[in-house]
Amino acid sequence: MQSKVLLIYTGGTIGMNRNPQTGALEPLDFEHLLLFVPELRQFDMQIDVHQFNPPIDSSDMSPQLWTDLSHVIADNYDQYDGFVVLHGTDTMAYTASALSYMLENLTKPVIFTGSQLPIQQLRTDGKENLITSIEIAAAKDDQGHARVPEVGIYFNGSLLRGNRTTKQSADEFKAFESFNYPHLADAGVNITFHQERILKPDWDKPMTPHFRLDNNVIIFSLFPGIREDLIRHIIHTPNLKAIVMRTFGSGNAPQRTWLLNALREGTRNGKVIVNISQCMQGMVEMGRYDTGFHLKEAGVVSGYDSTVESAVTKLMFLQSHYDDPQKVREMMNRSIRGEISEIR
């Protein structure tokens, strides 16, 4: 039986062209993109297209558009074997993380990809990224199950777990990396799937889509000289429910009494404060140093080895489902989509 893949074009560099008046790159219609990838006609599968209208620069991505994207996948879920989402690189890791939470018990691949150069340019990386993503989205095992039943990002020969991935370079073709989790697959002459690293869904249960997100959350980074009045302004922001706090090293912060008091006050008032390291690799261990231990005493929750993109979208997802901040804190300490490693 012929495989069917739905290609969802949201916009991004892969489908952009240079405006002759301004010289800036801007998104074009997907029909233009297809003209530059005649290789797609060689696939022995059905490839259909859904296009965002109008296509967007990924800097304009939003929770509402994540909901729209989830609806597109949910509405077409039974008709296709897999999905490829063409997306700008700047916020791709945020969108892939959000979709991983919004699509519960995913039994089919949702593969995000894009490019660093527009597809009509001679040296574009877009062709290989697109073609291999389609192959991965259609790949099945001997039982007829999808080889990669989860949200992934494919770029430059590597398939990465979506909610483990961060954009690491604005210039290199290797734009993304999952620093705290190994690759799900590597593509050379052949595509090697690392099945032991890939999520295993309950094949007997349906995929459950979720369409609600609560974006009453903020991210801030600690730095030497951070001001008390600004932190207190954040802590007292009306309607703010959660804070992703980017700390030093393995989860450390300045030992300022005012800072610990502010964090303690925020926790006491129902705000969920999650500790994420500013380092790209490694894990928050709040019991390792005295500085981290004091944060834990103030009610700050460890984000372990989560990315910032994954932590903030997970909070949006959890806040839309649970009114109790303590329940949100408990769920942040659990891996619900493979987003954090086994807690030590």
PDB file of C-alpha atoms in Angstrom, residues 16-27 118 120-121:
ATOM      1  CA  MET A  16      11.898  32.508   0.835  1.00  0.00           C
ATOM      2  CA  ASN A  17      13.093  34.769  -1.953  1.00  0.00           C
ATOM      3  CA  ARG A  18      14.911  38.089  -1.929  1.00  0.00           C
ATOM      4  CA  ASN A  19      12.729  41.174  -2.296  1.00  0.00           C
ATOM      5  CA  PRO A  20      14.217  43.164  -5.232  1.00  0.00           C
ATOM      6  CA  GLN A  21      13.302  46.502  -3.606  1.00  0.00           C
ATOM      7  CA  THR A  22      14.514  45.911  -0.031  1.00  0.00           C
ATOM      8  CA  GLY A  23      16.990  43.060  -0.502  1.00  0.00           C
ATOM      9  CA  ALA A  24      15.392  41.265   2.464  1.00  0.00           C
ATOM     10  CA  LEU A  25      14.266  37.636   2.427  1.00  0.00           C
ATOM     11  CA  GLU A  26      10.500  37.148   2.565  1.00  0.00           C
ATOM     12  CA  PRO A  27       8.269  34.065   2.376  1.00  0.00           C
ATOM     13  CA  PRO A 118      16.554  29.408   0.429  1.00  0.00           C
ATOM     14  CA  GLN A 120      16.403  28.197  -5.024  1.00  0.00           C
ATOM     15  CA  GLN A 121      20.041  28.924  -4.126  1.00  0.00           C
TER      16      GLN A 121
END
